[in-house]
Amino acid sequence: ETGVTQTPRHLVMGMTNKKSLKCEQHLGHNAMYWYKQSAKKPLELMFVYSLEERVENNSVPSRFSPECPNSSHLFLHLHTLQPEDSALYLCASSQEERGGRYGYTFGSGTRLTVV
Amino acid sequence: AQKVTQAQTEISVVEKEDVTLDCVYETRDTTYYLFWYKQPPSGELVFLIRRNSFDEQNEISGRYSWNFQKSTSSFNFTITASQVVDSAVYFCALSEDSNYQLIWGAGTKLIIKP
């Protein structure tokens, strides 16, 4: 298994659907992150989990709901999304909450399209 | 405030040319870390290098080299003898010891033409 695995790779959903993105890391890291990457916009940090506890929520709308059941798994639950939520959603992990010292390991991302 | 500027939005060169991607950063911390990541069309952000603020030695890894200059707050990345497989978006990032969050540049899209 490679370091950080994200599923699905692609997702098309209607605005009334409920879906979940899954992230799994096999690196023994203690912190996990959700990033959003929209076209022609900077990478946006959405959520940070450290030792399964959410430590940051960057003003993300409530239609995005993260869940971290253990240090290896991270989910992003989606409901009643808007077309502007279409983006690449990237999961990352790091050795510690202060992940910036050592950098992050990223997954391949989920390309989400909301129709 | 911390900031990372990648002024080159897109660069296009012909294969085998050398190309330099610029990165300028701003920080008030004396201890900080700089990174370069590569994002190929597949989407995954691939770690290339990490440098801490106390290590100004330039680094070479195969065709890749990095020039860290604190005097100009720059951490530039050069690809020598570029290849089509180098085509990707390259991101420079900064983190400070006082803040765990990575600050990202806007990225430079590099196109290598055969």
PDB file of C-alpha atoms in Angstrom, chain A:
ATOM      1  CA  GLU A   1       0.000   0.000   0.000  1.00  0.00           C
ATOM      2  CA  THR A   2       1.321   3.440  -0.864  1.00  0.00           C
ATOM      3  CA  GLY A   3       1.530   6.211   1.732  1.00  0.00           C
ATOM      4  CA  VAL A   4      -1.802   8.014   1.488  1.00  0.00           C
ATOM      5  CA  THR A   5      -4.721   6.505  -0.381  1.00  0.00           C
ATOM      6  CA  GLN A   6      -7.836   8.406  -1.364  1.00  0.00           C
ATOM      7  CA  THR A   7     -11.074   7.003  -2.724  1.00  0.00           C
ATOM      8  CA  PRO A   8     -12.846   7.522  -4.967  1.00  0.00           C
ATOM      9  CA  ARG A   9     -10.568   9.161  -7.541  1.00  0.00           C
ATOM     10  CA  HIS A  10     -13.528  10.746  -9.301  1.00  0.00           C
ATOM     11  CA  LEU A  11     -16.998  11.580  -8.046  1.00  0.00           C
ATOM     12  CA  VAL A  12     -19.971  13.182  -9.736  1.00  0.00           C
ATOM     13  CA  MET A  13     -22.861  14.031  -7.464  1.00  0.00           C
ATOM     14  CA  GLY A  14     -26.087  15.945  -7.592  1.00  0.00           C
ATOM     15  CA  MET A  15     -26.753  18.825  -5.247  1.00  0.00           C
ATOM     16  CA  THR A  16     -29.153  16.770  -3.155  1.00  0.00           C
ATOM     17  CA  ASN A  17     -26.901  13.731  -2.790  1.00  0.00           C
ATOM     18  CA  LYS A  18     -24.902  12.622   0.216  1.00  0.00           C
ATOM     19  CA  LYS A  19     -21.493  11.106  -0.375  1.00  0.00           C
ATOM     20  CA  SER A  20     -18.260  10.572   1.495  1.00  0.00           C
ATOM     21  CA  LEU A  21     -14.612  10.854   0.569  1.00  0.00           C
ATOM     22  CA  LYS A  22     -12.209   8.474   2.229  1.00  0.00           C
ATOM     23  CA  CYS A  23      -8.542   8.861   3.072  1.00  0.00           C
ATOM     24  CA  GLU A  24      -6.235   6.277   4.576  1.00  0.00           C
ATOM     25  CA  GLN A  25      -2.598   6.645   5.537  1.00  0.00           C
ATOM     26  CA  HIS A  26      -0.139   3.830   6.140  1.00  0.00           C
ATOM     27  CA  LEU A  27       2.744   5.928   7.400  1.00  0.00           C
ATOM     28  CA  GLY A  28       2.090   5.976  11.135  1.00  0.00           C
ATOM     29  CA  HIS A  29       1.514   9.723  11.010  1.00  0.00           C
ATOM     30  CA  ASN A  30      -0.396  11.507  13.740  1.00  0.00           C
ATOM     31  CA  ALA A  31      -1.973  14.365  11.812  1.00  0.00           C
ATOM     32  CA  MET A  32      -4.248  14.409   8.791  1.00  0.00           C
ATOM     33  CA  TYR A  33      -5.574  17.221   6.638  1.00  0.00           C
ATOM     34  CA  TRP A  34      -8.197  18.011   4.035  1.00  0.00           C
ATOM     35  CA  TYR A  35      -7.308  20.519   1.331  1.00  0.00           C
ATOM     36  CA  LYS A  36      -9.460  21.934  -1.444  1.00  0.00           C
ATOM     37  CA  GLN A  37      -7.917  22.864  -4.773  1.00  0.00           C
ATOM     38  CA  SER A  38     -10.143  24.809  -7.148  1.00  0.00           C
ATOM     39  CA  ALA A  39      -9.153  25.897 -10.610  1.00  0.00           C
ATOM     40  CA  LYS A  40      -6.999  29.025 -10.578  1.00  0.00           C
ATOM     41  CA  LYS A  41      -7.180  29.359  -6.789  1.00  0.00           C
ATOM     42  CA  PRO A  42      -4.562  28.684  -4.121  1.00  0.00           C
ATOM     43  CA  LEU A  43      -4.649  25.502  -2.109  1.00  0.00           C
ATOM     44  CA  GLU A  44      -7.147  25.933   0.714  1.00  0.00           C
ATOM     45  CA  LEU A  45      -6.706  24.154   4.025  1.00  0.00           C
ATOM     46  CA  MET A  46     -10.097  22.934   5.197  1.00  0.00           C
ATOM     47  CA  PHE A  47      -9.581  20.773   8.283  1.00  0.00           C
ATOM     48  CA  VAL A  48      -6.748  19.562  10.465  1.00  0.00           C
ATOM     49  CA  TYR A  49      -6.884  16.534  12.726  1.00  0.00           C
ATOM     50  CA  SER A  50      -4.178  15.756  15.242  1.00  0.00           C
ATOM     51  CA  LEU A  51      -4.347  12.473  17.140  1.00  0.00           C
ATOM     52  CA  GLU A  52      -7.960  12.126  15.977  1.00  0.00           C
ATOM     53  CA  GLU A  53      -8.980  15.480  17.383  1.00  0.00           C
ATOM     54  CA  ARG A  54     -10.015  18.311  15.099  1.00  0.00           C
ATOM     55  CA  VAL A  55      -7.679  21.200  15.720  1.00  0.00           C
ATOM     56  CA  GLU A  56      -8.631  23.483  12.887  1.00  0.00           C
ATOM     57  CA  ASN A  57     -11.678  24.278  10.827  1.00  0.00           C
ATOM     58  CA  ASN A  58     -11.027  27.084   8.394  1.00  0.00           C
ATOM     59  CA  SER A  59     -14.514  28.554   8.085  1.00  0.00           C
ATOM     60  CA  VAL A  60     -15.677  25.661   6.002  1.00  0.00           C
ATOM     61  CA  PRO A  61     -19.444  25.498   5.292  1.00  0.00           C
ATOM     62  CA  SER A  62     -21.344  22.931   7.316  1.00  0.00           C
ATOM     63  CA  ARG A  63     -22.213  20.992   4.172  1.00  0.00           C
ATOM     64  CA  PHE A  64     -18.689  19.579   4.578  1.00  0.00           C
ATOM     65  CA  SER A  65     -18.390  17.370   7.640  1.00  0.00           C
ATOM     66  CA  PRO A  66     -15.093  15.669   8.523  1.00  0.00           C
ATOM     67  CA  GLU A  67     -14.661  12.548  10.578  1.00  0.00           C
ATOM     68  CA  CYS A  68     -11.497  10.979  11.930  1.00  0.00           C
ATOM     69  CA  PRO A  69     -12.295   7.652  13.627  1.00  0.00           C
ATOM     70  CA  ASN A  70      -8.624   6.805  14.180  1.00  0.00           C
ATOM     71  CA  SER A  71      -5.212   8.144  13.253  1.00  0.00           C
ATOM     72  CA  SER A  72      -5.122   6.196   9.987  1.00  0.00           C
ATOM     73  CA  HIS A  73      -8.487   7.165   8.531  1.00  0.00           C
ATOM     74  CA  LEU A  74     -10.099  10.436   7.577  1.00  0.00           C
ATOM     75  CA  PHE A  75     -13.451  11.022   5.936  1.00  0.00           C
ATOM     76  CA  LEU A  76     -15.128  14.021   4.405  1.00  0.00           C
ATOM     77  CA  HIS A  77     -18.907  13.710   4.369  1.00  0.00           C
ATOM     78  CA  LEU A  78     -20.649  15.783   1.745  1.00  0.00           C
ATOM     79  CA  HIS A  79     -24.297  16.828   1.583  1.00  0.00           C
ATOM     80  CA  THR A  80     -26.314  19.385  -0.358  1.00  0.00           C
ATOM     81  CA  LEU A  81     -23.262  20.693  -2.163  1.00  0.00           C
ATOM     82  CA  GLN A  82     -23.201  23.558  -4.605  1.00  0.00           C
ATOM     83  CA  PRO A  83     -21.664  23.608  -8.105  1.00  0.00           C
ATOM     84  CA  GLU A  84     -18.896  25.905  -6.796  1.00  0.00           C
ATOM     85  CA  ASP A  85     -17.794  23.057  -4.532  1.00  0.00           C
ATOM     86  CA  SER A  86     -16.520  21.229  -7.588  1.00  0.00           C
ATOM     87  CA  ALA A  87     -12.776  20.877  -7.052  1.00  0.00           C
ATOM     88  CA  LEU A  88      -9.928  18.496  -6.334  1.00  0.00           C
ATOM     89  CA  TYR A  89     -10.018  17.427  -2.677  1.00  0.00           C
ATOM     90  CA  LEU A  90      -6.656  16.390  -1.350  1.00  0.00           C
ATOM     91  CA  CYS A  91      -5.911  14.495   1.813  1.00  0.00           C
ATOM     92  CA  ALA A  92      -2.512  14.749   3.473  1.00  0.00           C
ATOM     93  CA  SER A  93      -0.779  13.431   6.557  1.00  0.00           C
ATOM     94  CA  SER A  94       2.232  14.454   8.599  1.00  0.00           C
ATOM     95  CA  GLN A  95       4.297  13.069  11.438  1.00  0.00           C
ATOM     96  CA  GLU A  96       2.946  15.559  13.914  1.00  0.00           C
ATOM     97  CA  GLU A  97       0.486  18.388  14.180  1.00  0.00           C
ATOM     98  CA  ARG A  98       3.256  20.824  13.395  1.00  0.00           C
ATOM     99  CA  GLY A  99       3.439  19.118  10.070  1.00  0.00           C
ATOM    100  CA  GLY A 100       5.076  22.031   8.417  1.00  0.00           C
ATOM    101  CA  ARG A 101       8.450  21.126   9.841  1.00  0.00           C
ATOM    102  CA  TYR A 102       8.668  17.909   7.882  1.00  0.00           C
ATOM    103  CA  GLY A 103       6.196  18.458   5.125  1.00  0.00           C
ATOM    104  CA  TYR A 104       3.127  16.531   4.201  1.00  0.00           C
ATOM    105  CA  THR A 105       2.489  13.363   2.269  1.00  0.00           C
ATOM    106  CA  PHE A 106      -0.450  13.789  -0.068  1.00  0.00           C
ATOM    107  CA  GLY A 107      -2.909  11.398  -1.594  1.00  0.00           C
ATOM    108  CA  SER A 108      -3.836  11.490  -5.265  1.00  0.00           C
ATOM    109  CA  GLY A 109      -6.999  13.439  -4.573  1.00  0.00           C
ATOM    110  CA  THR A 110     -10.676  13.060  -5.389  1.00  0.00           C
ATOM    111  CA  ARG A 111     -11.908  15.054  -8.363  1.00  0.00           C
ATOM    112  CA  LEU A 112     -15.411  16.127  -7.353  1.00  0.00           C
ATOM    113  CA  THR A 113     -17.970  17.467  -9.781  1.00  0.00           C
ATOM    114  CA  VAL A 114     -21.281  18.768  -8.454  1.00  0.00           C
ATOM    115  CA  VAL A 115     -24.070  18.888 -11.022  1.00  0.00           C
TER     116      VAL A 115
END
